[in-house]
Short mmCIF file of C-alpha atoms in Angstrom, two decimals:
data_model
loop_
_atom_site.label_atom_id
_atom_site.label_comp_id
_atom_site.label_asym_id
_atom_site.label_seq_id
_atom_site.Cartn_x
_atom_site.Cartn_y
_atom_site.Cartn_z
CA MET A 1 0.00 0.00 0.00
CA ASP A 2 1.46 3.37 -1.03
CA LEU A 3 0.16 5.05 2.14
CA LEU A 4 1.93 2.63 4.44
CA ASP A 5 5.14 2.72 2.42
CA THR A 6 5.13 6.51 2.69
CA LEU A 7 4.37 6.49 6.41
CA THR A 8 7.05 3.90 7.12
CA ALA A 9 9.69 5.84 5.19
CA LYS A 10 8.79 9.04 7.01
CA GLY A 11 8.75 7.35 10.39
CA LEU A 12 12.16 5.75 9.86
CA ARG A 13 13.53 9.23 9.15
CA GLY A 14 11.78 10.75 12.16
CA GLU A 15 9.48 12.81 9.96
CA VAL A 16 5.84 13.60 10.66
CA PRO A 17 3.02 12.58 8.32
CA THR A 18 0.49 15.04 6.96
CA ARG A 19 -2.85 15.39 8.64
CA GLU A 20 -4.47 13.69 5.63
CA GLU A 21 -2.14 10.70 5.97
CA ALA A 22 -2.94 10.39 9.67
CA LEU A 23 -6.66 10.41 8.91
CA ALA A 24 -6.13 7.78 6.25
CA VAL A 25 -4.61 5.40 8.83
CA LEU A 26 -7.82 5.57 10.87
CA ALA A 27 -9.86 4.88 7.72
CA THR A 28 -8.04 1.65 6.78
CA THR A 29 -10.05 -1.56 6.74
CA ASP A 30 -9.78 -4.64 8.91
CA ASP A 31 -8.34 -6.48 5.89
CA GLU A 32 -5.44 -4.01 5.97
CA LEU A 33 -4.97 -4.11 9.75
CA LEU A 34 -1.96 -6.40 9.94
CA ASP A 35 -0.22 -4.35 7.25
CA VAL A 36 -0.85 -1.22 9.35
CA VAL A 37 0.56 -2.90 12.48
CA ALA A 38 3.59 -4.14 10.57
CA ALA A 39 4.33 -0.67 9.18
CA ALA A 40 4.00 0.99 12.58
CA GLY A 41 6.10 -1.82 14.03
CA LYS A 42 9.01 -0.99 11.75
CA VAL A 43 8.94 2.60 13.00
CA ARG A 44 8.67 1.50 16.62
CA ARG A 45 11.65 -0.87 16.30
CA ARG A 46 13.73 1.79 14.52
CA TRP A 47 13.62 4.07 17.56
CA PHE A 48 12.93 1.73 20.49
CA GLY A 49 14.05 -1.73 19.43
CA ARG A 50 12.11 -4.47 21.18
CA ARG A 51 12.10 -2.79 24.60
CA VAL A 52 8.90 -2.25 26.60
CA LYS A 53 8.98 0.35 29.37
CA LEU A 54 6.92 -0.57 32.43
CA ASN A 55 5.18 2.12 34.48
CA TYR A 56 3.36 1.69 37.78
CA LEU A 57 0.49 3.81 39.13
CA VAL A 58 0.03 4.77 42.77
CA ASN A 59 -3.27 6.53 43.49
CA LEU A 60 -2.37 8.86 46.37
CA LYS A 61 -5.91 10.20 46.87
CA SER A 62 -8.94 8.55 45.32
CA GLY A 63 -12.37 9.93 44.44
CA LEU A 64 -14.24 13.01 45.65
CA CYS A 65 -12.92 15.23 42.86
CA PRO A 66 -14.67 18.62 42.38
CA GLU A 67 -14.18 18.53 38.59
CA ASP A 68 -16.94 17.22 36.30
CA CYS A 69 -14.94 15.33 33.63
CA SER A 70 -17.54 13.07 32.01
CA TYR A 71 -15.20 10.11 31.52
CA CYS A 72 -13.87 9.93 35.07
CA SER A 73 -15.03 7.60 37.83
CA GLN A 74 -13.67 10.08 40.41
CA ARG A 75 -15.65 13.06 39.07
CA LEU A 76 -18.07 15.30 40.91
CA GLY A 77 -21.35 13.40 41.16
CA SER A 78 -19.92 10.04 40.12
CA LYS A 79 -21.96 7.08 41.30
CA ALA A 80 -19.23 4.60 40.38
CA GLU A 81 -18.53 2.37 43.37
CA ILE A 82 -14.81 3.06 43.46
CA LEU A 83 -12.43 3.27 46.41
CA LYS A 84 -12.54 6.67 48.11
CA TYR A 85 -9.80 7.80 50.48
CA THR A 86 -7.78 10.86 51.34
CA TRP A 87 -4.00 11.23 51.07
CA LEU A 88 -1.88 8.13 51.64
CA LYS A 89 0.97 8.55 54.09
CA PRO A 90 4.41 8.69 52.42
CA GLU A 91 5.35 5.24 53.73
CA GLN A 92 2.11 3.75 52.39
CA ALA A 93 2.75 5.18 48.95
CA ALA A 94 6.38 4.05 49.07
CA ASP A 95 5.28 0.50 49.89
CA ALA A 96 2.97 0.49 46.88
CA ALA A 97 5.71 1.91 44.66
CA ARG A 98 8.16 -0.78 45.78
CA ALA A 99 5.75 -3.47 44.62
CA GLY A 100 5.70 -1.95 41.13
CA VAL A 101 9.47 -1.56 40.96
CA ALA A 102 9.93 -5.14 42.14
CA GLY A 103 7.66 -6.21 39.27
CA GLY A 104 9.90 -4.49 36.72
CA ALA A 105 8.57 -0.93 36.55
CA LYS A 106 11.21 1.77 36.02
CA ARG A 107 8.76 4.68 36.42
CA VAL A 108 6.33 5.24 39.28
CA CYS A 109 3.39 7.55 38.56
CA LEU A 110 2.01 9.37 41.63
CA VAL A 111 -1.56 10.51 41.01
CA ALA A 112 -4.08 12.40 43.15
CA SER A 113 -7.64 13.36 42.29
CA GLY A 114 -8.64 17.00 42.45
CA ARG A 115 -8.61 20.21 40.45
CA GLY A 116 -5.03 20.94 41.40
CA PRO A 117 -2.64 20.80 44.34
CA THR A 118 -2.38 23.23 47.23
CA ASP A 119 1.06 24.12 48.51
CA ARG A 120 0.44 21.68 51.37
CA ASP A 121 -0.29 18.98 48.78
CA ILE A 122 3.03 19.71 47.11
CA ASP A 123 4.69 19.19 50.51
CA ARG A 124 2.92 15.83 50.87
CA VAL A 125 4.06 14.69 47.46
CA THR A 126 7.59 15.92 48.15
CA ASP A 127 7.71 13.75 51.29
CA THR A 128 6.34 10.80 49.32
CA MET A 129 8.94 11.18 46.57
CA ALA A 130 11.70 11.29 49.19
CA ALA A 131 10.45 8.03 50.70
CA ILE A 132 10.39 6.35 47.28
CA LYS A 133 13.81 7.67 46.25
CA ASP A 134 15.31 6.57 49.58
CA ALA A 135 14.36 3.01 48.71
CA ASP A 136 15.44 3.23 45.05
CA PRO A 137 17.29 6.39 43.95
CA ALA A 138 17.22 5.31 40.29
CA VAL A 139 13.44 5.04 39.95
CA GLU A 140 11.78 7.63 37.71
CA ILE A 141 8.91 9.54 39.29
CA CYS A 142 6.09 11.11 37.30
CA VAL A 143 3.57 13.25 39.20
CA CYS A 144 -0.05 13.88 38.19
CA LEU A 145 -1.90 16.32 40.45
CA GLY A 146 -4.12 18.27 38.07
CA LEU A 147 -3.80 21.95 37.18
CA LEU A 148 -0.61 23.61 38.42
CA SER A 149 -0.22 27.08 39.88
CA ASP A 150 2.86 29.23 39.45
CA ASN A 151 6.09 27.80 40.90
CA GLN A 152 4.56 24.42 41.78
CA ALA A 153 6.26 22.67 38.87
CA GLU A 154 9.58 24.14 39.97
CA ARG A 155 9.05 22.83 43.49
CA LEU A 156 8.28 19.33 42.19
CA LYS A 157 11.36 19.41 39.98
CA ALA A 158 13.58 20.53 42.88
CA ALA A 159 12.16 17.72 45.04
CA GLY A 160 13.18 15.06 42.54
CA ALA A 161 10.26 14.63 40.14
CA ASP A 162 11.32 13.57 36.66
CA ALA A 163 8.07 14.14 34.79
CA TYR A 164 4.59 15.61 35.07
CA ASN A 165 1.47 14.06 33.54
CA HIS A 166 -1.44 16.15 32.35
CA ASN A 167 -3.43 14.79 29.43
CA LEU A 168 -5.16 16.95 26.83
CA ASN A 169 -7.65 14.08 26.36
CA THR A 170 -9.41 15.30 23.21
CA SER A 171 -9.38 18.10 20.67
CA GLU A 172 -9.73 21.76 21.60
CA ASN A 173 -12.81 21.99 19.42
CA THR A 174 -14.76 19.44 21.46
CA TYR A 175 -13.23 19.81 24.91
CA GLY A 176 -16.20 21.75 26.25
CA SER A 177 -18.35 18.64 25.75
CA ILE A 178 -16.30 16.79 28.39
CA THR A 179 -16.22 19.23 31.25
CA LYS A 180 -17.43 22.68 32.26
CA THR A 181 -15.22 23.18 35.34
CA HIS A 182 -11.99 23.89 33.44
CA THR A 183 -10.89 24.45 29.85
CA TYR A 184 -8.61 22.96 27.24
CA ALA A 185 -6.44 26.07 27.60
CA ASP A 186 -6.06 25.33 31.33
CA ARG A 187 -4.63 21.92 30.46
CA VAL A 188 -2.23 23.32 27.87
CA ASP A 189 -1.06 25.88 30.41
CA THR A 190 -0.22 23.17 32.94
CA VAL A 191 1.76 21.13 30.39
CA GLN A 192 3.68 24.28 29.53
CA LYS A 193 4.34 25.06 33.20
CA ALA A 194 5.76 21.57 33.72
CA HIS A 195 7.84 21.82 30.59
CA GLY A 196 9.13 25.25 31.49
CA ALA A 197 10.29 23.94 34.88
CA GLY A 198 12.41 21.29 33.18
CA LEU A 199 10.06 18.38 33.86
CA SER A 200 9.56 15.80 31.13
CA ALA A 201 6.06 16.36 29.76
CA CYS A 202 3.78 13.30 29.73
CA SER A 203 0.54 14.16 27.98
CA GLY A 204 -1.89 12.02 26.07
CA LEU A 205 -5.49 11.36 25.07
CA ILE A 206 -8.58 9.29 25.71
CA ALA A 207 -10.18 7.47 22.77
CA GLY A 208 -13.64 5.95 22.65
CA MET A 209 -15.82 8.82 23.85
CA GLY A 210 -17.69 9.11 20.56
CA GLU A 211 -15.10 11.43 19.02
CA SER A 212 -14.53 11.74 15.28
CA ASP A 213 -11.35 10.79 13.46
CA GLU A 214 -10.69 14.50 13.03
CA ASP A 215 -10.79 14.98 16.81
CA LEU A 216 -8.25 12.20 17.33
CA VAL A 217 -5.87 13.60 14.75
CA ASP A 218 -6.27 17.13 16.14
CA VAL A 219 -5.30 16.12 19.67
CA VAL A 220 -2.38 13.94 18.56
CA PHE A 221 -0.88 16.75 16.48
CA ALA A 222 -1.46 19.16 19.38
CA LEU A 223 0.43 16.82 21.71
CA ARG A 224 3.35 16.73 19.30
CA GLU A 225 3.42 20.51 19.10
CA LEU A 226 3.52 20.69 22.91
CA GLY A 227 6.69 18.59 22.89
CA SER A 228 5.44 15.60 24.91
CA ASP A 229 8.14 13.00 25.54
CA SER A 230 5.51 10.44 26.49
CA VAL A 231 2.05 10.07 24.95
CA PRO A 232 -0.29 7.81 26.95
CA VAL A 233 -3.16 6.50 24.84
CA ASN A 234 -6.13 5.77 27.10
CA PHE A 235 -9.18 3.87 25.89
CA LEU A 236 -12.35 4.94 27.70
CA ILE A 237 -13.33 2.66 30.58
CA PRO A 238 -17.12 3.07 30.64
CA PHE A 239 -17.73 2.97 34.39
CA GLU A 240 -21.32 2.53 35.49
CA GLY A 241 -22.30 5.68 37.35
CA THR A 242 -20.56 8.08 34.95
CA PRO A 243 -22.10 10.03 32.02
CA LEU A 244 -20.18 7.96 29.46
CA ALA A 245 -21.12 4.56 30.88
CA LYS A 246 -22.89 3.59 27.63
CA GLU A 247 -20.11 4.74 25.30
CA TRP A 248 -18.85 1.42 23.96
CA ASN A 249 -17.43 2.70 20.67
CA LEU A 250 -14.20 0.71 20.37
CA THR A 251 -13.19 -2.57 18.84
CA PRO A 252 -9.72 -4.11 19.18
CA GLN A 253 -9.12 -3.28 15.51
CA ARG A 254 -10.08 0.37 16.04
CA CYS A 255 -7.72 0.58 19.03
CA LEU A 256 -4.81 -0.74 16.96
CA ARG A 257 -5.47 1.79 14.19
CA ILE A 258 -5.50 4.60 16.76
CA LEU A 259 -2.21 3.40 18.25
CA ALA A 260 -0.66 3.20 14.78
CA MET A 261 -1.75 6.73 13.94
CA VAL A 262 -0.23 8.00 17.19
CA ARG A 263 3.01 6.18 16.42
CA PHE A 264 3.29 7.59 12.88
CA VAL A 265 2.74 11.14 14.19
CA ASN A 266 5.21 10.54 17.05
CA PRO A 267 7.79 8.17 15.56
CA ASP A 268 10.55 8.78 18.14
CA THR A 269 8.34 9.50 21.17
CA GLU A 270 7.36 7.10 23.94
CA VAL A 271 3.87 5.85 23.10
CA ARG A 272 2.18 4.15 26.05
CA ILE A 273 -0.88 1.92 26.02
CA ALA A 274 -2.62 3.19 29.15
CA GLY A 275 -6.05 2.74 30.75
CA GLY A 276 -8.56 0.47 29.03
CA ARG A 277 -5.97 -1.80 27.40
CA GLU A 278 -7.47 -4.99 28.82
CA VAL A 279 -11.07 -3.83 28.29
CA HIS A 280 -10.81 -2.98 24.59
CA LEU A 281 -7.74 -4.67 23.09
CA ARG A 282 -8.38 -7.88 25.03
CA SER A 283 -6.74 -10.85 23.28
CA MET A 284 -5.10 -8.50 20.76
CA GLN A 285 -2.98 -6.74 23.39
CA PRO A 286 0.27 -8.36 22.14
CA LEU A 287 -0.23 -6.71 18.73
CA GLY A 288 -0.29 -3.37 20.52
CA LEU A 289 3.27 -3.99 21.71
CA HIS A 290 4.40 -3.93 18.08
CA ILE A 291 3.27 -0.28 17.97
CA ALA A 292 3.66 1.12 21.49
CA ASN A 293 6.85 0.83 23.54
CA SER A 294 5.37 1.43 26.98
CA ILE A 295 2.54 0.08 29.17
CA PHE A 296 1.29 0.25 32.74
CA LEU A 297 2.02 -2.78 34.89
CA GLY A 298 -0.86 -4.21 36.90
CA ASP A 299 -3.76 -2.06 38.07
CA TYR A 300 -4.83 1.49 37.22
CA LEU A 301 -6.23 4.27 39.39
CA THR A 302 -9.74 2.97 40.05
CA SER A 303 -9.91 -0.12 37.83
CA GLU A 304 -8.11 -3.45 37.84
CA GLY A 305 -5.70 -4.45 35.12
CA GLN A 306 -4.66 -7.97 34.32
CA ALA A 307 -2.24 -9.71 36.68
CA GLY A 308 1.24 -8.20 36.69
CA GLN A 309 2.80 -11.55 35.88
CA THR A 310 0.44 -11.88 32.92
CA ASP A 311 1.78 -8.55 31.62
CA LEU A 312 5.33 -9.83 31.93
CA ASP A 313 4.47 -13.14 30.26
CA MET A 314 2.75 -11.30 27.41
CA ILE A 315 5.83 -9.17 26.78
CA LYS A 316 8.12 -12.20 26.72
CA ASP A 317 5.80 -14.36 24.62
CA ALA A 318 5.44 -11.58 22.03
CA GLY A 319 9.22 -11.48 21.60
CA PHE A 320 9.85 -8.25 23.51
CA GLU A 321 11.89 -7.49 26.61
CA VAL A 322 11.35 -5.27 29.64
CA GLU A 323 13.39 -2.07 29.46
CA GLY A 324 16.03 -2.01 32.18
CA ALA A 325 16.53 0.74 34.74
CA GLY A 326 19.86 1.68 33.16
CA GLU A 327 18.50 1.95 29.61
CA ALA A 328 17.42 5.29 28.15
CA THR A 329 13.83 5.25 26.95
CA LEU A 330 14.13 8.02 24.37
CA PRO A 331 16.45 7.89 21.35
CA ARG A 332 19.71 9.71 21.91
CA HIS A 333 18.74 12.84 19.99
CA ARG A 334 15.52 13.18 21.99
CA ALA A 335 17.24 12.39 25.28
CA ASP A 336 19.85 15.11 24.65
CA ILE A 337 17.11 17.70 24.27
CA ALA A 338 15.19 16.44 27.30
CA GLU A 339 18.36 16.72 29.38
CA ALA A 340 18.97 20.24 28.10
CA VAL A 341 15.40 21.21 29.00
CA ALA A 342 15.80 19.71 32.47
CA ALA A 343 19.03 21.65 32.99
CA SER A 344 17.77 25.00 31.73
CA GLY A 345 14.01 24.89 32.14
CA CYS A 346 13.81 26.47 28.70
CA GLY A 347 10.72 27.09 26.71
CA THR A 348 7.09 26.15 26.92
CA THR A 349 6.45 24.47 23.59
CA ALA A 350 8.26 22.31 21.10
CA SER A 351 8.91 25.27 18.84
CA SER A 352 10.61 27.34 21.54
CA CYS A 353 13.42 25.04 22.46
CA GLY A 354 15.39 23.95 19.46
CA THR A 355 15.27 20.96 17.17
CA ALA A 356 16.47 17.40 17.13
CA ALA A 357 18.32 15.90 14.20
CA SER A 358 16.59 12.96 12.61
CA SER A 359 18.39 9.89 11.32
CA SER A 360 18.51 11.45 7.86
CA GLY A 361 20.17 14.60 9.12
CA THR A 362 17.08 16.75 8.76
CA ALA A 363 15.69 18.64 11.74
CA ALA A 364 12.70 17.18 13.52
CA SER A 365 10.95 19.53 15.91
CA ALA A 366 11.20 18.24 19.46
CA CYS A 367 11.59 19.82 22.85
CA GLY A 368 10.94 17.97 25.78
CA SER A 369 10.06 15.94 28.01
CA GLY A 370 1.04 15.93 31.32
CA GLY A 371 -4.38 15.29 32.13
CA GLY A 372 -6.00 15.71 35.27
CA CYS A 373 -6.11 12.40 37.01
CA GLY A 374 -4.24 10.16 34.59
CA PRO A 375 -5.71 7.04 33.01
CA CYS A 376 -9.21 6.99 34.54
CA GLY A 377 -10.96 5.98 31.64
CA GLY A 378 -13.52 12.65 24.58
CA HIS A 379 -16.51 13.96 24.51
CA ALA A 380 -20.04 12.82 24.97
CA HIS A 381 -21.30 12.28 21.45
CA THR A 382 -23.61 9.35 20.93
CA PRO A 383 -22.10 6.28 19.24
CA ALA A 384 -23.97 6.99 16.01
CA GLU A 385 -22.04 10.24 15.63
CA ALA A 386 -18.65 8.54 15.38
CA THR A 387 -17.45 8.83 11.78
CA THR A 388 -14.47 7.86 9.71
CA ALA A 389 -12.37 10.25 7.62
CA GLU A 390 -14.65 9.57 4.65
CA GLY A 391 -17.73 10.59 6.65
CA THR A 392 -19.20 7.08 6.76
CA GLU A 393 -20.45 5.73 10.05
CA ALA A 394 -17.72 4.06 12.11
CA ALA A 395 -18.05 0.49 13.29
CA VAL A 396 -19.70 0.43 16.72
CA PRO A 397 -20.14 -2.75 18.79
CA GLN A 398 -23.71 -3.98 19.08
CA ASP A 399 -25.30 -4.60 22.47
CA ASP A 400 -24.43 -8.29 22.44
CA GLU A 401 -20.74 -7.37 21.97
CA LEU A 402 -20.44 -5.06 24.96
CA ARG A 403 -17.96 -6.31 27.55
CA SER A 404 -19.00 -4.47 30.69
CA ASP A 405 -17.90 -7.56 32.61
CA LEU A 406 -14.31 -6.44 31.92
CA VAL A 407 -14.73 -3.17 33.84
CA LYS A 408 -13.53 -4.19 37.30
CA VAL A 409 -13.24 -1.67 40.11
CA ARG A 410 -9.89 -1.80 41.89
CA ARG A 411 -10.22 -3.29 45.39
CA ARG A 412 -6.56 -3.98 46.16
CA GLY A 413 -3.30 -2.13 46.51
CA ALA A 414 -3.08 1.54 47.52
CA GLY A 415 -5.80 2.55 49.96
CA THR A 416 -6.63 -1.05 50.95
CA GLU A 417 -5.24 -3.78 53.18
CA LEU A 418 -4.68 -6.09 50.22
CA ALA A 419 -1.40 -6.58 48.37
CA PRO A 420 -1.03 -4.57 45.17
CA ASN A 421 -1.08 -6.14 41.73
CA ALA A 422 2.39 -5.89 40.25
#
């Protein structure tokens, strides 16, 4: 296929496809799916080999969020029967983090529900990071606390944080359909604050909320322009008790096409399969590893993932290997820029902080190193409104195909007396 040959050649050179090419990936047929995966796999292996980075989530404070994000089980007014608890003590969080690191995770993601942290919350997280780093100084720490105020990113950086997560989630054009309590611009501002403080920016999206192909492409190009080092791709977890509980718009094939599009637009960036992997990819999860180079190990914030050992077995059986603590995740040219950003705190966007040379010697824009409460679960269109690039109705699962049995509320690990899944 000419499209895939073009995308592969561009990806191997570190070049970005056109918007039309990205839309065309989402419009490919199921008959073409394995060709799409193979093409994206070549790009993935060019920049990341056969390594899979493992990340581990610790939910520091669960539920009772004042924000009204429609996709989130922790939102204001949520009737989802999730765990609810206030801040974990530093030693509790450190114990949970140790379980993830022991399972092979090289990055621990500290997440707390809420609009954004107070200065006292920053102190709490600082104490928690110190407890984790005391046990394992080499572990990477990513923090996700919502919208940041001035100087909070700098405090987190000084305390030892490596990255900040704040997802854009969906396109600017449709963001108002998700929430009314903050704006798309608020989220962009927080990513820029983190970036400007020298933190690696981790920012991604949520697919499966009824969005159009154009929305998906818009948000992925916006993430690239922001200079995200890591792009988590969440697939909506339709929790009962949330406004999007009936939004079952994804098939495993659709998920793989979305991952491939993200990879082609971000050839040399960490692409992570995040929340909803087990719910929507199901038995096709190993194919996702041929596209993405990063996953979460074990459970998520409010939902259960598959057993940690099953994750490790899947990686091995698919012919991949867990990325070691001493291995750099990003390609050398991207890592050089990330280190420069961390040292200088320069810039707020990819365009303000220099360029990275691609393998062909051309300059590929890159700068750095991102929403709300991490991988909880777009916008609230009805399934019939989901369309492909050609304007035809997208494939939507019928009622007898819905797998609500796969949405399992987390009842173990952080905030409970039970051992974590790692």
